[in-house]
Short mmCIF file of C-alpha atoms and ligand atoms in Angstrom, two decimals:
data_model
loop_
_atom_site.label_atom_id
_atom_site.label_comp_id
_atom_site.label_asym_id
_atom_site.label_seq_id
_atom_site.Cartn_x
_atom_site.Cartn_y
_atom_site.Cartn_z
CA MET A 17 166.45 79.62 68.37
CA THR A 18 163.80 78.23 66.13
CA THR A 19 164.63 74.53 66.37
CA VAL A 20 164.43 72.59 69.52
CA ALA A 21 164.65 68.93 70.24
CA TYR A 22 162.94 66.92 73.11
CA ARG A 23 164.24 63.49 74.33
CA ALA A 24 161.61 61.18 76.07
CA ALA A 25 159.50 58.22 75.39
CA PHE A 26 156.90 59.00 72.88
CA PHE A 27 153.24 57.63 72.15
CA HIS A 28 150.96 58.82 69.34
CA CYS A 29 148.29 57.50 67.19
CA LEU A 30 148.65 57.55 63.22
CA ARG A 31 144.89 56.41 62.83
CA ARG A 32 142.20 55.00 64.90
CA PRO A 33 143.45 51.78 66.44
CA GLU A 34 141.01 48.87 65.84
CA SER A 35 142.44 47.01 68.90
CA LEU A 36 145.70 46.60 70.93
CA LEU A 37 146.94 44.30 68.23
CA ASP A 38 146.61 47.05 65.73
CA SER A 39 150.13 48.17 66.06
CA ALA A 40 150.36 50.00 62.65
CA ALA A 41 147.83 52.52 63.99
CA VAL A 42 150.22 53.61 66.79
CA GLU A 43 153.89 54.61 67.26
CA TYR A 44 155.79 54.05 70.46
CA LEU A 45 159.33 54.94 71.00
CA ASP A 46 160.98 54.01 74.26
CA ASP A 47 163.72 56.62 73.66
CA GLY A 48 162.71 59.00 71.06
CA VAL A 49 163.42 62.64 69.94
CA LEU A 50 160.85 65.13 68.68
CA VAL A 51 162.33 67.90 66.65
CA VAL A 52 160.37 71.09 66.67
CA THR A 53 160.95 73.92 64.27
CA LYS A 54 158.92 77.26 64.24
CA GLY A 55 156.19 75.77 66.45
CA CYS A 56 155.67 72.68 64.28
CA VAL A 57 156.91 69.11 64.28
CA ALA A 58 159.95 68.72 62.02
CA ALA A 59 160.53 65.02 62.81
CA LEU A 60 160.11 62.31 65.30
CA GLY A 61 162.47 59.22 65.57
CA SER A 62 164.44 57.12 67.84
CA ALA A 63 167.27 58.88 69.79
CA SER A 64 169.81 56.52 68.15
CA GLU A 65 168.82 57.51 64.81
CA MET A 66 168.08 61.24 65.41
CA LEU A 67 170.67 62.47 67.77
CA PRO A 68 173.83 61.99 65.43
CA GLY A 69 171.98 64.08 62.74
CA LEU A 70 171.09 66.95 64.79
CA SER A 71 173.19 70.15 64.27
CA THR A 72 175.13 70.94 67.48
CA ASN A 73 173.57 74.25 67.97
CA VAL A 74 170.10 72.58 68.32
CA ASN A 75 169.24 72.50 72.03
CA VAL A 76 167.91 69.06 73.30
CA VAL A 77 165.59 69.24 76.19
CA ASP A 78 165.95 66.15 78.24
CA PHE A 79 162.75 64.55 79.42
CA SER A 80 164.28 61.06 79.75
CA GLY A 81 162.04 58.82 81.86
CA LYS A 82 158.93 60.84 81.02
CA LEU A 83 156.26 59.94 78.38
CA ILE A 84 155.25 62.64 75.72
CA VAL A 85 151.89 62.39 74.04
CA PRO A 86 150.03 64.91 71.70
CA GLY A 87 148.15 67.69 73.62
CA PHE A 88 144.74 66.59 74.71
CA VAL A 89 141.62 67.89 72.96
CA ASP A 90 138.42 68.60 74.93
CA CYS A 91 135.66 68.31 72.41
CA HIS A 92 132.86 69.91 74.99
CA VAL A 93 133.33 72.13 77.86
CA HIS A 94 131.53 75.10 79.45
CA TYR A 95 134.07 77.61 80.81
CA PRO A 96 131.49 79.63 82.66
CA GLN A 97 130.49 76.59 84.70
CA LEU A 98 133.80 76.07 86.61
CA ASP A 99 132.28 77.39 89.83
CA ILE A 100 129.31 74.96 89.89
CA ILE A 101 131.31 71.81 89.18
CA ALA A 102 130.54 69.18 91.98
CA SER A 103 127.12 70.49 92.72
CA TYR A 104 124.80 68.12 94.41
CA GLY A 105 121.63 66.18 93.58
CA GLU A 106 120.01 67.01 90.39
CA GLN A 107 119.62 65.73 86.88
CA LEU A 108 119.94 67.91 83.81
CA LEU A 109 116.99 70.11 83.70
CA ASP A 110 116.82 70.79 87.40
CA TRP A 111 120.61 71.25 87.36
CA LEU A 112 120.44 73.86 84.64
CA GLU A 113 117.75 75.87 86.63
CA LYS A 114 119.43 75.56 89.93
CA TYR A 115 123.01 75.80 89.24
CA ALA A 116 123.93 76.54 85.53
CA PHE A 117 121.64 79.54 84.70
CA PRO A 118 122.32 81.47 87.89
CA GLN A 119 126.04 81.03 87.39
CA GLU A 120 125.85 82.08 83.71
CA GLN A 121 123.96 85.31 84.63
CA LEU A 122 127.18 86.53 86.36
CA PHE A 123 128.87 86.63 82.93
CA CYS A 124 127.12 89.75 81.91
CA ASP A 125 130.12 91.31 83.85
CA ARG A 126 133.18 91.49 81.65
CA ALA A 127 135.50 91.23 84.68
CA VAL A 128 133.77 88.07 85.90
CA ALA A 129 134.13 86.57 82.33
CA ARG A 130 137.78 87.57 82.14
CA GLU A 131 138.80 86.18 85.43
CA ALA A 132 137.04 82.93 84.74
CA ALA A 133 138.47 82.57 81.32
CA GLU A 134 142.09 83.05 82.63
CA PHE A 135 141.66 80.50 85.38
CA PHE A 136 139.99 78.11 82.77
CA THR A 137 142.63 78.27 80.23
CA ASP A 138 145.37 77.79 82.87
CA GLU A 139 143.61 74.75 84.15
CA LEU A 140 143.32 73.22 80.65
CA LEU A 141 146.96 73.61 80.30
CA ARG A 142 147.67 72.26 83.75
CA ASN A 143 145.54 69.20 82.76
CA GLY A 144 147.75 68.72 79.42
CA LYS A 145 144.78 70.21 77.29
CA THR A 146 145.90 72.32 74.36
CA SER A 147 142.63 72.47 72.37
CA ALA A 148 138.95 72.71 73.32
CA LEU A 149 135.56 73.42 71.86
CA VAL A 150 133.92 75.59 74.50
CA PHE A 151 130.61 77.03 75.37
CA ALA A 152 130.57 80.57 76.54
CA THR A 153 127.43 82.38 77.77
CA VAL A 154 124.76 84.33 75.98
CA HIS A 155 126.83 87.40 76.43
CA PRO A 156 129.13 88.48 73.64
CA GLN A 157 131.64 89.70 76.14
CA SER A 158 131.99 86.19 77.51
CA VAL A 159 133.14 85.19 74.05
CA ASP A 160 135.50 87.98 73.86
CA ALA A 161 136.97 86.87 77.39
CA ILE A 162 137.66 83.21 76.32
CA PHE A 163 139.23 84.04 72.91
CA GLU A 164 141.40 86.81 74.56
CA ALA A 165 142.74 84.29 77.14
CA ALA A 166 143.29 81.55 74.46
CA LEU A 167 144.93 84.13 72.11
CA LYS A 168 147.30 85.05 74.96
CA ARG A 169 148.33 81.47 75.36
CA ASN A 170 148.39 80.68 71.59
CA MET A 171 145.95 77.83 72.12
CA ARG A 172 143.86 76.28 69.27
CA LEU A 173 140.45 76.88 70.71
CA ILE A 174 137.07 77.05 69.31
CA ALA A 175 134.07 78.88 71.20
CA GLY A 176 130.87 80.62 70.62
CA LYS A 177 127.97 82.67 72.19
CA VAL A 178 125.14 80.70 73.54
CA LEU A 179 121.85 81.15 71.74
CA MET A 180 118.64 80.71 73.81
CA ASP A 181 115.40 82.68 73.57
CA ARG A 182 112.81 80.37 75.57
CA ASN A 183 112.76 78.22 78.65
CA CYS A 184 115.48 80.29 80.29
CA PRO A 185 115.84 83.31 82.66
CA ALA A 186 114.96 86.55 80.86
CA ASP A 187 118.33 88.02 81.40
CA LEU A 188 119.88 84.99 79.73
CA SER A 189 117.72 85.27 76.77
CA ASP A 190 118.48 86.76 73.43
CA THR A 191 116.12 86.69 70.19
CA ALA A 192 116.46 85.19 66.75
CA THR A 193 117.71 88.63 65.46
CA THR A 194 120.26 89.27 68.23
CA ALA A 195 121.45 85.69 68.15
CA TYR A 196 122.03 86.15 64.46
CA GLN A 197 123.56 89.47 64.57
CA GLN A 198 125.80 89.03 67.72
CA SER A 199 127.06 85.62 66.33
CA LYS A 200 127.82 87.09 63.10
CA ALA A 201 129.82 90.07 64.58
CA LEU A 202 131.75 87.69 66.75
CA ILE A 203 132.50 85.31 63.69
CA GLU A 204 133.85 88.30 61.90
CA LYS A 205 135.96 89.39 64.77
CA TRP A 206 137.21 86.10 65.91
CA HIS A 207 137.00 83.28 63.53
CA GLY A 208 140.22 82.30 61.85
CA ARG A 209 142.40 84.76 64.16
CA GLU A 210 145.63 82.98 65.04
CA ARG A 211 144.53 79.58 66.16
CA LEU A 212 140.96 80.43 67.10
CA SER A 213 137.82 79.37 65.27
CA TYR A 214 134.08 80.24 66.02
CA ALA A 215 131.15 77.83 66.80
CA ILE A 216 127.62 78.87 66.38
CA THR A 217 126.24 77.59 69.72
CA PRO A 218 122.51 77.06 70.16
CA ARG A 219 122.27 75.64 73.64
CA PHE A 220 119.84 72.99 72.98
CA ALA A 221 116.59 72.73 71.04
CA LEU A 222 114.60 73.13 74.27
CA THR A 223 115.91 76.76 74.75
CA SER A 224 115.44 78.00 71.31
CA SER A 225 112.32 79.03 69.24
CA GLU A 226 112.07 77.78 65.84
CA GLU A 227 112.85 81.23 64.48
CA GLN A 228 116.16 81.27 66.38
CA LEU A 229 117.09 77.70 65.15
CA ALA A 230 116.24 78.84 61.57
CA ALA A 231 118.60 81.89 62.24
CA ALA A 232 121.27 79.67 63.49
CA GLY A 233 120.92 77.47 60.43
CA ARG A 234 121.15 80.50 58.01
CA LEU A 235 124.30 81.40 59.76
CA ALA A 236 125.79 77.92 59.61
CA THR A 237 124.97 77.86 55.84
CA GLU A 238 126.50 81.18 55.32
CA TYR A 239 129.69 80.17 57.00
CA PRO A 240 130.27 76.64 56.29
CA ASP A 241 133.78 76.50 57.76
CA VAL A 242 132.44 77.90 61.13
CA TYR A 243 131.68 75.24 63.69
CA MET A 244 128.12 74.49 64.96
CA HIS A 245 128.05 73.15 68.56
CA THR A 246 125.14 72.13 70.76
CA HIS A 247 123.81 69.47 73.10
CA LEU A 248 121.70 66.46 71.73
CA ALA A 249 119.64 63.68 73.37
CA GLU A 250 121.36 63.83 76.77
CA ASN A 251 118.55 63.12 79.27
CA ARG A 252 115.24 61.20 78.78
CA THR A 253 113.10 63.97 80.29
CA GLU A 254 114.69 66.41 77.96
CA VAL A 255 113.81 64.04 75.01
CA GLY A 256 110.15 63.77 76.08
CA LEU A 257 109.88 67.67 76.14
CA ILE A 258 111.56 67.98 72.79
CA ALA A 259 108.89 65.64 71.43
CA LYS A 260 106.17 67.97 72.82
CA GLN A 261 107.91 71.15 71.70
CA PHE A 262 108.50 69.93 68.22
CA PRO A 263 105.58 67.58 67.59
CA TRP A 264 106.20 67.57 63.87
CA SER A 265 109.70 66.02 64.30
CA ARG A 266 110.39 62.22 64.17
CA SER A 267 113.23 62.61 66.55
CA TYR A 268 115.18 65.00 68.69
CA PHE A 269 118.03 65.00 66.27
CA GLU A 270 115.85 65.64 63.31
CA VAL A 271 114.81 69.06 64.81
CA TYR A 272 118.55 70.17 64.33
CA ASP A 273 118.56 68.60 60.98
CA ARG A 274 115.35 70.37 59.86
CA PHE A 275 117.02 73.70 60.62
CA ASP A 276 120.27 72.92 58.48
CA LEU A 277 122.40 72.54 61.66
CA VAL A 278 123.72 69.12 60.74
CA ARG A 279 126.80 69.39 58.49
CA ALA A 280 130.55 68.92 58.63
CA ARG A 281 132.01 71.00 61.46
CA SER A 282 128.68 70.18 63.45
CA VAL A 283 129.57 68.71 66.93
CA PHE A 284 126.80 67.33 69.19
CA ALA A 285 127.49 66.70 72.83
CA HIS A 286 126.18 63.52 74.51
CA CYS A 287 124.05 61.76 71.85
CA LEU A 288 122.78 59.12 74.36
CA HIS A 289 119.28 58.63 73.05
CA LEU A 290 119.55 58.24 69.12
CA ASP A 291 118.12 55.59 66.96
CA ASP A 292 119.76 53.99 63.76
CA LYS A 293 118.09 56.51 61.41
CA ASP A 294 119.63 59.45 63.44
CA LEU A 295 123.03 57.75 63.56
CA ASN A 296 122.93 57.15 59.78
CA THR A 297 122.01 60.73 58.94
CA LEU A 298 124.66 62.14 61.43
CA SER A 299 127.22 60.01 59.65
CA ALA A 300 126.00 60.70 56.09
CA LYS A 301 126.17 64.49 56.95
CA SER A 302 129.83 64.11 58.42
CA ALA A 303 128.78 65.56 61.83
CA ALA A 304 130.83 64.61 64.96
CA MET A 305 129.98 63.62 68.52
CA ALA A 306 131.47 64.52 71.90
CA PHE A 307 131.46 61.51 74.27
CA CYS A 308 131.27 63.00 77.86
CA PRO A 309 131.26 60.11 80.27
CA SER A 310 131.94 61.97 83.51
CA SER A 311 128.96 64.30 83.00
CA ASN A 312 126.72 61.33 81.85
CA LEU A 313 127.53 59.60 85.04
CA PHE A 314 127.38 62.71 87.37
CA LEU A 315 124.04 63.93 85.98
CA GLY A 316 122.61 60.35 85.60
CA SER A 317 122.01 60.85 82.09
CA GLY A 318 122.84 57.52 80.51
CA LEU A 319 125.47 55.50 78.68
CA PHE A 320 127.06 56.49 75.39
CA ASP A 321 127.09 53.82 72.85
CA LEU A 322 130.61 54.18 71.34
CA ARG A 323 130.08 50.81 69.32
CA ALA A 324 127.01 52.11 67.67
CA ALA A 325 128.79 55.44 66.68
CA ARG A 326 131.80 53.51 65.35
CA ASN A 327 129.58 51.06 63.29
CA ALA A 328 127.87 54.08 61.81
CA GLY A 329 131.16 55.74 60.93
CA ILE A 330 130.79 58.72 63.06
CA ARG A 331 133.82 60.74 64.28
CA VAL A 332 133.80 60.80 68.05
CA GLY A 333 136.04 62.96 70.57
CA ALA A 334 136.06 63.09 74.41
CA GLY A 335 134.50 65.81 76.34
CA SER A 336 134.85 66.81 79.90
CA ASP A 337 131.46 68.77 79.84
CA VAL A 338 132.43 70.68 83.05
CA GLY A 339 130.50 71.74 84.97
CA GLY A 340 128.32 68.77 84.42
CA GLY A 341 131.32 66.76 84.21
CA THR A 342 133.50 66.41 87.38
CA SER A 343 136.89 67.07 86.25
CA LEU A 344 138.98 68.94 83.46
CA ASN A 345 141.63 66.06 83.65
CA MET A 346 141.64 63.97 80.39
CA LEU A 347 142.85 60.94 82.18
CA HIS A 348 139.82 61.01 84.42
CA THR A 349 137.69 61.34 81.36
CA LEU A 350 139.31 58.33 79.80
CA GLY A 351 138.98 56.33 82.94
CA ASP A 352 135.22 57.23 83.22
CA ALA A 353 134.81 56.41 79.47
CA TYR A 354 136.19 52.77 80.14
CA LYS A 355 133.87 52.30 82.98
CA VAL A 356 130.72 53.47 80.97
CA LEU A 357 131.58 51.10 78.21
CA GLN A 358 132.36 48.40 80.64
CA LEU A 359 128.65 48.81 81.77
CA GLN A 360 127.53 48.01 78.32
CA GLY A 361 129.66 44.99 77.66
CA GLN A 362 131.97 47.08 75.39
CA SER A 363 135.68 47.67 75.90
CA LEU A 364 137.92 50.59 75.61
CA SER A 365 141.52 49.78 74.91
CA ALA A 366 144.18 52.11 76.07
CA PHE A 367 145.21 52.84 72.53
CA GLU A 368 141.65 53.78 71.46
CA ALA A 369 141.22 55.88 74.77
CA PHE A 370 144.31 58.00 73.97
CA TYR A 371 143.04 58.10 70.42
CA LEU A 372 139.84 59.67 71.59
CA ALA A 373 141.77 62.16 73.63
CA THR A 374 144.10 63.09 71.01
CA LEU A 375 143.90 62.47 67.10
CA GLY A 376 140.33 61.26 67.53
CA GLY A 377 139.37 64.60 69.11
CA ALA A 378 141.13 66.66 66.58
CA VAL A 379 139.57 64.54 63.62
CA ALA A 380 136.20 65.18 65.27
CA LEU A 381 136.85 68.85 65.29
CA ASP A 382 138.12 68.73 61.65
CA LEU A 383 141.52 69.48 62.74
CA GLY A 384 143.12 66.20 62.03
CA ASP A 385 145.51 68.05 59.49
CA LYS A 386 146.84 70.38 62.05
CA ILE A 387 147.03 68.61 65.52
CA GLY A 388 146.55 65.28 67.30
CA ASN A 389 149.74 63.50 66.69
CA PHE A 390 153.40 64.15 65.75
CA VAL A 391 153.24 63.87 61.87
CA ALA A 392 155.85 66.26 60.39
CA GLY A 393 154.16 69.70 59.66
CA LYS A 394 151.70 69.44 62.41
CA GLU A 395 151.56 72.08 65.05
CA ALA A 396 153.65 71.00 68.15
CA ASP A 397 151.17 70.75 70.92
CA PHE A 398 152.28 68.15 73.44
CA VAL A 399 152.07 66.80 76.98
CA VAL A 400 154.98 65.57 79.08
CA LEU A 401 153.57 62.79 81.45
CA ASP A 402 155.01 61.66 84.50
CA ASP A 403 154.17 58.16 85.72
CA THR A 404 155.99 58.63 89.00
CA ALA A 405 153.98 61.61 90.17
CA THR A 406 152.22 59.66 92.95
CA PRO A 407 153.20 56.62 94.97
CA MET A 408 150.32 54.61 93.34
CA THR A 409 151.24 55.46 89.82
CA ARG A 410 155.00 54.94 90.61
CA ARG A 411 154.18 51.49 91.92
CA ARG A 412 151.65 50.19 89.49
CA LEU A 413 153.15 51.74 86.32
CA GLY A 414 156.65 50.57 87.52
CA MET A 415 155.38 47.07 87.03
CA ALA A 416 153.74 47.73 83.67
CA GLY A 417 155.29 45.70 80.93
CA SER A 418 154.03 47.21 77.82
CA ILE A 419 152.92 50.65 76.69
CA ALA A 420 149.41 49.66 76.29
CA GLU A 421 149.47 48.38 80.08
CA LYS A 422 151.22 51.60 81.08
CA LEU A 423 148.71 53.91 79.23
CA PHE A 424 145.72 51.79 80.76
CA ALA A 425 147.09 52.16 84.42
CA LEU A 426 147.73 55.83 83.84
CA MET A 427 144.22 56.61 82.55
CA THR A 428 142.81 54.70 85.50
CA LEU A 429 145.23 56.09 88.19
CA GLY A 430 146.62 59.37 86.80
CA ASP A 431 145.39 62.92 87.44
CA ASP A 432 146.70 66.49 87.18
CA ARG A 433 149.78 65.42 89.09
CA SER A 434 150.78 63.07 86.12
CA VAL A 435 151.09 66.31 83.81
CA ASN A 436 154.69 67.46 84.16
CA ALA A 437 154.55 69.94 81.33
CA THR A 438 152.40 71.27 78.69
CA TYR A 439 153.77 72.76 75.27
CA VAL A 440 151.73 74.90 72.96
CA ALA A 441 152.96 75.20 69.30
CA GLY A 442 156.53 74.34 70.70
CA GLN A 443 156.43 76.90 73.59
CA LYS A 444 156.27 75.79 77.13
CA ALA A 445 152.96 76.87 78.49
CA TYR A 446 152.69 75.00 81.76
CA PRO A 447 154.33 75.18 84.17
CA ALA A 448 154.72 78.91 83.83
CA GLY A 449 158.30 80.27 84.01
N1 LIG B 23 121.98 70.93 77.80
C1 LIG B 23 121.64 72.24 77.86
N2 LIG B 23 122.54 72.99 78.46
C2 LIG B 23 123.44 72.18 79.06
C3 LIG B 23 124.59 72.24 79.77
O1 LIG B 23 124.90 73.43 80.35
N3 LIG B 23 125.25 71.21 80.37
C4 LIG B 23 124.70 70.08 79.88
N4 LIG B 23 125.53 68.95 80.39
N5 LIG B 23 123.81 69.73 79.20
C5 LIG B 23 123.00 70.94 78.66
ZN1 LIG B 24 127.54 70.68 78.00
#
């Protein structure tokens, strides 16, 4: 059967909500029906309107009592770093040396990469994530492994081979030439295949020679619809070293700009230490940011200024940044985002939080025409949330009067137990069977 209907409560964003009063930006249906045809959204409406019009041979899957939202989008995550999540005691640069680089060295082994990619994609789905922008390692086989796992699950996923040729272990180092050649071969192999896209992935400016950044920039210009994904201005020591390594550059951000790496479909993770000029150029060139609150807290990196990004008109999505981040669960990330903004006297409404996790992430990844909400014609990626999954969520959400209060309590108290099921392009992907 190519048409299936789902009955539940529904929440999605139609655009970025300015506030909790901006009811035109969101749609909430207490008792709704989502009709899915051939993996795409055909219609969403209230059950009373929709059910009488449904053909009798359309199967109605009943999730009454549950809340369906669009699939979560993780805008920055490292699949090879799963096994170093929750590693003690360091800030960024020491953490990379002590934990991340030794772990990534293991991914020269295709079998290690495959096992990790399988586990990772299953974990994404178990946490309600149907799309992600993913770092692999410097090894091309690590990129094959993550794309093969995503292809098998029909996920909309973007990934790329890490480029680095200095300030890293020799066996994680490529060159400007191999960075260019291997990335190009991977683009030709994977970009645009099913729901997969490629991202040119220089790790960060500290680990690339100018020749390598120039090679990445050439590729980014040759393939404008391929993504560019890197880290930017995460940690103050890192920012200081960038100033020494690129003394000709006015700022960290301008290093990337000099090498033609700032354009639409460029996504910069972190962006904690930028000035107004950087923000204005980022905005003018239509680049996007990944806000990674859990990682920024865990690595002691700093506080993301969402208000400044919004005022500059920059697209922002939410990233887990696992293994610097401490959870693949989007509800945890949203809860941390709220706290990071509280520390700066800013607020994050539940509507804006769920926007960041869904349509906002999709828009940041230039996928707003394909995923992120239940507008007819979009790919039917969605999560079935259960607010009774734990005694505390059952108790607290049971008392919530409005959908805003429910969503806020869920992003503060929820976890993987809140995810009852995840659907990818209209097919149940979690739980299996
Ligand atoms: N900057 C360069 N590499 C990394 C990484 O692996 N994780 C984080 N959080 N920041 C980085
Ligand atoms: Zn990262």
